[in-house]
Amino acid sequence: MLEVRDIKKTFSKGLVHKKYLRAVDGISFTIGEKETFGLVGESGCGKTTVGRLILRLMEPDSGDVVFNGTNITGLKKQDLRKIRPKMQILFQDADSSLHPRMRIWESVAEPLKLYDLVPESDIRKKVLELLEMVGLQKEHLNRYPHELSGGQNQRVVLARVLALRPQFIVADEPTSALDVSVQAQILSLMNEMQQKYGFSCLFISHDLGVIRKMTSIMGVMYLGKLVETGRTEDVFENPKHPYTQALIASGRVAGLDNEQKASPIEGEMPDPMNPPSGCKFHTRCPQKMDLCEKIAPELNNVGTGKVACHLF
Amino acid sequence: MTLLSIRNLKSYFVTRDGVVKAVNQVSLDIFENETLGLVGESGCGKTVLALSILRLLSENTVVEGKISFKGNDLLRLNEEGMRDIRGKEIAQIFQNPLSSLNPVLTIGLQVSEPFMLHRGMKLSDAWQSAISMLRAAKIPSPAERGKEYPHQFSGGMRQRAMISMGLACNPALILADEPTKGLDVTIQSQIIELMRELVKDRKASMLLITHDLAVAAELCDRIAVMYSGEIVEVSEIKDFLSNPGHPYCRGLLRSLPLNGMEPIPGNSPSLIDVPEGCRFHPRCKYAMERCRNEHPEMYEVGNGRKTRCFLYA
Amino acid sequence: MRFRDIRLDDLLRNKASFLGLVIIGILAFTAIAADFIAPYDPNKIELDEKLKPPSSEHIFGTDQLGRDQLSRVIHGTQTTFKLSLIIVTITASFGVFIGITAGYFGGFIDEILMRLIDVLLAFPSIILALVIIGSLGPGILNTVIAISLVGWLYYARVARASTLSIKEKEYIEGARAMGCSEMYICTHYILPNCLPPIIVLVTLNMGGVILTIASLGFLGLGAQPPTPEWGTMLNEGREFLRDCPWLSVVPGALIMISVLAFNFIGDGLRDILDPRQQVIK
């Protein structure tokens, strides 16, 4: 369905003394039909950039993105626009994902008009149908985005995106700005819609609980690289990379979870402009060896998944 | 022993669209040497409650009620008396350290400030105390890093600096407003660990305001849940997590991803136009006739627990 | 930040803007209906009646050629308003077009356009206008050209600045992901969202343009006699300032009042668009 092959993106900063930031440093994964792939990592690890690169909202420096057999990295603008409606995105901040001067119904009607999906006379009916499907009512039709709550706006964005009947959606932390009870509403709506429309999804999040609930396979990113991938249940049951272990340990909640809280890992993420040599995690790794400082580990098959660590 | 006792506190804002009843008849006690979590969703009034305690709200707010702290009623104290309390007796840790720190002063100088202001220390002594505070907050090589500016610190380090500033004068009470918001999970657990250590060490009390039940579960002894400007449940944290009383609290726990992520239907009401009767009744699956017409009080449930629900009347 | 539309009742709430709106309303009506409400033909010369002080027959008196001063200021209002509207329309639309293009596409285009604007801004605008009129010759059309040539610069800058911030918003990225063309995004997404500061600038700029038209007229480079125009009238009245002050005071006062009124409205609009005005007392 979607295959990402070794994509890379480097940002540069400054005119004279150029500094380079390897936001995405060679990432590959595949997403199957109706599957949800979870991408986890801390802020600044490049997970958002991956989502943008796949949709070509940013141009990758190298690597390929193959969608339904078409390599979209080489596509010209016109051809790309034909594929666009099939690949959509949900953003973290729903309030700013909608045109502030458009009424809700106009926002939802826009994609329908853009691609002539329904005859002009049926647009209002179709819009109402879409909005009711995502749990909004007739009274919301004529409101503006700033008159709705974050959760309601995220529903509008979902209706707008689903109007195009996409085959693939990038969900970039769609609920991290929302309260837990609203988050639960939106995520179960997404699950319901996925059942109904059968799209595949790249679900980007820093919240492990959400990833565990929403995805079937996942990848963990650290400083632009994937350090571990595998089936979500396997990764949570038996995390292999020391970073994955640390992440899962910090996500655990005493009292809510039966397991004992582990002590947090030391240190902070290094400056991505000036990343450490060898394995990028070695500065914080509790199981560091001499080898780790020198050679960057490859992503190798370990058990049911893949891990980039010299321990395996 | 009760350290801070809030009685019938009301904080209202007057806006063009109507009166926002951000805090409505809240009564709450914070005991000595305890951490009380104040949990609620955004817009439920929890931050306004904290700002009311320090009287930091803007001019257009109406604040009524009584807040007793060490024999003083904070709402009746004059501005000078209030200044003595702020920072010295009651300290605050904000949620966004980048905008709460002064960008043109070094971190060390900012942490020195409370020592000079409230303890009357000279700069050189205050600086030494500041460096040892930074060391206590586990900032590596504090003597050098104290000379740096806020933008040179990472998010986690800035929050550590904020915490050392807050704890500088050994306050009796710390108001921490979402201290871990916006931090990554691994950094978040480091900060939680640090706060637990420092607050317990100093035998201070803390009012921890958060929307994150996981953070509250880690740090608090007791928890108070706010909904639509009111406290709906006060309980020991253990009892709360194992057996929440109020239907809203049950829904909140069940909506966590690891508890099944079962949503509460509907939206939080606006604070201008609150529902009649129990404020939660339009979203409550246990709603009875009584809930629609009468406003419930806080009912004793046992073991110091109180719940604002007719199921326990 | 929440978005608020400009609402008329907000503007009316502000006393200064209310006053401004009333004044501009009256002046605009005067300009439109000039042919019907002017009691005399503004260019009809009656030398017997020259330099008459205000009376019931001639409310603002008559000038050195015996023309009715009231009729002349009424028609002068029309001239001024027509000219400034034309100039502001030209400059605002051209400036916004350039600003959005530079801001949205960025890179090389942006670099070139912005440096050009920097160079043009380095000239004092009134002197540039004088040079242009000096070479093209005085007259109404050349006034429009001279003022427009530098007038669009500020619009371009403001539009570019708003475009740069709007461009980063998620809804633009969403529109691109939806397959909207660049053109569609610029006209349907960027343009409506960068309008509020442009509207403020238009009202504030109206005052400035009226002042420049009058200055050029006063210097004898703008509208040429016998066309009634405030600046030209001011210049003609200057000779008789001691004996017939009404000839200068009336057009002078009108220039001041109309500039002030536009500034009042502009300030009021700016306050409304300021997000900090959300909670009012």
PDB file of C-alpha atoms in Angstrom, chain A residues 41-164:
ATOM      1  CA  GLY A  41       9.436   9.603  19.535  1.00  0.00           C
ATOM      2  CA  GLU A  42      10.209  12.665  21.588  1.00  0.00           C
ATOM      3  CA  SER A  43       9.905  16.182  20.222  1.00  0.00           C
ATOM      4  CA  GLY A  44      12.621  16.991  17.730  1.00  0.00           C
ATOM      5  CA  CYS A  45      13.224  13.394  16.675  1.00  0.00           C
ATOM      6  CA  GLY A  46      11.911  14.083  13.168  1.00  0.00           C
ATOM      7  CA  LYS A  47       8.632  12.178  13.306  1.00  0.00           C
ATOM      8  CA  THR A  48       6.558  15.120  12.056  1.00  0.00           C
ATOM      9  CA  THR A  49       8.985  15.633   9.155  1.00  0.00           C
ATOM     10  CA  VAL A  50       8.484  12.001   8.104  1.00  0.00           C
ATOM     11  CA  GLY A  51       4.751  12.632   7.755  1.00  0.00           C
ATOM     12  CA  ARG A  52       5.314  15.776   5.687  1.00  0.00           C
ATOM     13  CA  LEU A  53       7.849  14.032   3.442  1.00  0.00           C
ATOM     14  CA  ILE A  54       5.485  11.163   2.662  1.00  0.00           C
ATOM     15  CA  LEU A  55       2.790  13.608   1.524  1.00  0.00           C
ATOM     16  CA  ARG A  56       5.412  15.687  -0.290  1.00  0.00           C
ATOM     17  CA  LEU A  57       4.461  18.768   1.670  1.00  0.00           C
ATOM     18  CA  MET A  58       8.242  18.883   1.956  1.00  0.00           C
ATOM     19  CA  GLU A  59      10.606  17.536  -0.658  1.00  0.00           C
ATOM     20  CA  PRO A  60      12.851  14.699   0.556  1.00  0.00           C
ATOM     21  CA  ASP A  61      16.564  14.950  -0.276  1.00  0.00           C
ATOM     22  CA  SER A  62      16.713  11.317  -1.251  1.00  0.00           C
ATOM     23  CA  GLY A  63      14.742   8.101  -0.952  1.00  0.00           C
ATOM     24  CA  ASP A  64      11.414   6.977  -2.361  1.00  0.00           C
ATOM     25  CA  VAL A  65       7.805   6.934  -1.277  1.00  0.00           C
ATOM     26  CA  VAL A  66       5.759   4.383  -3.193  1.00  0.00           C
ATOM     27  CA  PHE A  67       2.000   4.702  -2.893  1.00  0.00           C
ATOM     28  CA  ASN A  68      -0.169   2.010  -4.517  1.00  0.00           C
ATOM     29  CA  GLY A  69       2.665   1.147  -6.874  1.00  0.00           C
ATOM     30  CA  THR A  70       3.342   4.765  -7.928  1.00  0.00           C
ATOM     31  CA  ASN A  71       6.609   6.328  -6.864  1.00  0.00           C
ATOM     32  CA  ILE A  72       5.382   9.744  -5.800  1.00  0.00           C
ATOM     33  CA  THR A  73       8.774  11.289  -5.086  1.00  0.00           C
ATOM     34  CA  GLY A  74       9.455  11.805  -8.800  1.00  0.00           C
ATOM     35  CA  LEU A  75       5.964  12.972  -9.767  1.00  0.00           C
ATOM     36  CA  LYS A  76       5.419  16.292 -11.502  1.00  0.00           C
ATOM     37  CA  LYS A  77       3.078  18.844  -9.970  1.00  0.00           C
ATOM     38  CA  GLN A  78       0.103  17.979 -12.186  1.00  0.00           C
ATOM     39  CA  ASP A  79       0.404  14.243 -11.589  1.00  0.00           C
ATOM     40  CA  LEU A  80       0.940  14.802  -7.901  1.00  0.00           C
ATOM     41  CA  ARG A  81      -2.292  16.774  -7.663  1.00  0.00           C
ATOM     42  CA  LYS A  82      -4.175  13.783  -8.999  1.00  0.00           C
ATOM     43  CA  ILE A  83      -2.854  11.667  -6.141  1.00  0.00           C
ATOM     44  CA  ARG A  84      -3.286  14.352  -3.441  1.00  0.00           C
ATOM     45  CA  PRO A  85      -6.924  13.633  -2.540  1.00  0.00           C
ATOM     46  CA  LYS A  86      -6.023  10.000  -1.844  1.00  0.00           C
ATOM     47  CA  MET A  87      -3.483  10.982   0.831  1.00  0.00           C
ATOM     48  CA  GLN A  88      -4.636  13.303   3.587  1.00  0.00           C
ATOM     49  CA  ILE A  89      -3.367  14.719   6.865  1.00  0.00           C
ATOM     50  CA  LEU A  90      -4.775  15.527  10.317  1.00  0.00           C
ATOM     51  CA  PHE A  91      -2.880  18.060  12.387  1.00  0.00           C
ATOM     52  CA  GLN A  92      -2.243  18.470  16.070  1.00  0.00           C
ATOM     53  CA  ASP A  93      -3.832  21.884  16.345  1.00  0.00           C
ATOM     54  CA  ALA A  94      -7.318  21.524  14.930  1.00  0.00           C
ATOM     55  CA  ASP A  95      -8.169  25.157  15.628  1.00  0.00           C
ATOM     56  CA  SER A  96      -5.585  26.329  13.128  1.00  0.00           C
ATOM     57  CA  SER A  97      -6.214  23.557  10.600  1.00  0.00           C
ATOM     58  CA  LEU A  98      -9.370  25.266   9.434  1.00  0.00           C
ATOM     59  CA  HIS A  99      -9.658  28.458   7.415  1.00  0.00           C
ATOM     60  CA  PRO A 100     -10.693  30.969  10.110  1.00  0.00           C
ATOM     61  CA  ARG A 101     -12.968  32.966   7.818  1.00  0.00           C
ATOM     62  CA  MET A 102     -14.845  30.033   6.361  1.00  0.00           C
ATOM     63  CA  ARG A 103     -18.002  28.747   7.970  1.00  0.00           C
ATOM     64  CA  ILE A 104     -17.933  25.080   8.926  1.00  0.00           C
ATOM     65  CA  TRP A 105     -20.113  24.020   6.031  1.00  0.00           C
ATOM     66  CA  GLU A 106     -17.948  25.944   3.564  1.00  0.00           C
ATOM     67  CA  SER A 107     -14.845  24.184   4.853  1.00  0.00           C
ATOM     68  CA  VAL A 108     -16.423  20.777   4.406  1.00  0.00           C
ATOM     69  CA  ALA A 109     -17.920  21.720   1.054  1.00  0.00           C
ATOM     70  CA  GLU A 110     -14.595  22.915  -0.334  1.00  0.00           C
ATOM     71  CA  PRO A 111     -13.093  19.507  -1.207  1.00  0.00           C
ATOM     72  CA  LEU A 112     -16.429  18.405  -2.673  1.00  0.00           C
ATOM     73  CA  LYS A 113     -16.455  21.416  -5.000  1.00  0.00           C
ATOM     74  CA  LEU A 114     -12.759  21.192  -5.785  1.00  0.00           C
ATOM     75  CA  TYR A 115     -13.108  17.695  -7.188  1.00  0.00           C
ATOM     76  CA  ASP A 116     -16.755  17.865  -8.303  1.00  0.00           C
ATOM     77  CA  LEU A 117     -17.574  14.908  -6.112  1.00  0.00           C
ATOM     78  CA  VAL A 118     -21.286  15.668  -5.840  1.00  0.00           C
ATOM     79  CA  PRO A 119     -23.575  17.821  -7.999  1.00  0.00           C
ATOM     80  CA  GLU A 120     -23.835  21.458  -6.886  1.00  0.00           C
ATOM     81  CA  SER A 121     -27.421  21.032  -5.681  1.00  0.00           C
ATOM     82  CA  ASP A 122     -26.559  18.152  -3.345  1.00  0.00           C
ATOM     83  CA  ILE A 123     -23.576  19.795  -1.663  1.00  0.00           C
ATOM     84  CA  ARG A 124     -25.406  21.031   1.429  1.00  0.00           C
ATOM     85  CA  LYS A 125     -27.026  17.673   1.929  1.00  0.00           C
ATOM     86  CA  LYS A 126     -23.717  15.849   1.585  1.00  0.00           C
ATOM     87  CA  VAL A 127     -22.003  18.267   3.984  1.00  0.00           C
ATOM     88  CA  LEU A 128     -24.667  17.698   6.604  1.00  0.00           C
ATOM     89  CA  GLU A 129     -24.371  13.969   6.108  1.00  0.00           C
ATOM     90  CA  LEU A 130     -20.587  14.120   6.624  1.00  0.00           C
ATOM     91  CA  LEU A 131     -20.890  16.335   9.684  1.00  0.00           C
ATOM     92  CA  GLU A 132     -23.531  14.127  11.259  1.00  0.00           C
ATOM     93  CA  MET A 133     -21.310  11.135  10.629  1.00  0.00           C
ATOM     94  CA  VAL A 134     -18.529  12.694  12.718  1.00  0.00           C
ATOM     95  CA  GLY A 135     -20.972  13.601  15.473  1.00  0.00           C
ATOM     96  CA  LEU A 136     -21.830  17.240  14.745  1.00  0.00           C
ATOM     97  CA  GLN A 137     -25.282  18.700  14.214  1.00  0.00           C
ATOM     98  CA  LYS A 138     -27.082  21.019  11.859  1.00  0.00           C
ATOM     99  CA  GLU A 139     -26.598  23.927  14.267  1.00  0.00           C
ATOM    100  CA  HIS A 140     -22.830  23.792  13.665  1.00  0.00           C
ATOM    101  CA  LEU A 141     -23.126  24.344   9.911  1.00  0.00           C
ATOM    102  CA  ASN A 142     -23.022  28.120  10.016  1.00  0.00           C
ATOM    103  CA  ARG A 143     -20.505  28.554  12.803  1.00  0.00           C
ATOM    104  CA  TYR A 144     -16.896  29.660  12.462  1.00  0.00           C
ATOM    105  CA  PRO A 145     -13.982  27.529  13.725  1.00  0.00           C
ATOM    106  CA  HIS A 146     -13.272  29.872  16.664  1.00  0.00           C
ATOM    107  CA  GLU A 147     -16.810  29.291  17.918  1.00  0.00           C
ATOM    108  CA  LEU A 148     -16.201  25.555  18.303  1.00  0.00           C
ATOM    109  CA  SER A 149     -14.017  23.637  20.770  1.00  0.00           C
ATOM    110  CA  GLY A 150     -10.773  21.926  19.781  1.00  0.00           C
ATOM    111  CA  GLY A 151     -12.446  18.537  19.755  1.00  0.00           C
ATOM    112  CA  GLN A 152     -15.294  19.757  17.555  1.00  0.00           C
ATOM    113  CA  ASN A 153     -12.860  21.356  15.129  1.00  0.00           C
ATOM    114  CA  GLN A 154     -10.937  18.106  14.873  1.00  0.00           C
ATOM    115  CA  ARG A 155     -14.232  16.440  13.929  1.00  0.00           C
ATOM    116  CA  VAL A 156     -14.749  19.050  11.206  1.00  0.00           C
ATOM    117  CA  VAL A 157     -11.246  18.428   9.851  1.00  0.00           C
ATOM    118  CA  LEU A 158     -11.985  14.709   9.813  1.00  0.00           C
ATOM    119  CA  ALA A 159     -15.238  15.285   7.905  1.00  0.00           C
ATOM    120  CA  ARG A 160     -13.402  17.496   5.409  1.00  0.00           C
ATOM    121  CA  VAL A 161     -10.705  14.895   4.902  1.00  0.00           C
ATOM    122  CA  LEU A 162     -13.161  11.983   4.638  1.00  0.00           C
ATOM    123  CA  ALA A 163     -15.139  13.857   1.982  1.00  0.00           C
ATOM    124  CA  LEU A 164     -12.275  12.969  -0.375  1.00  0.00           C
TER     125      LEU A 164
END
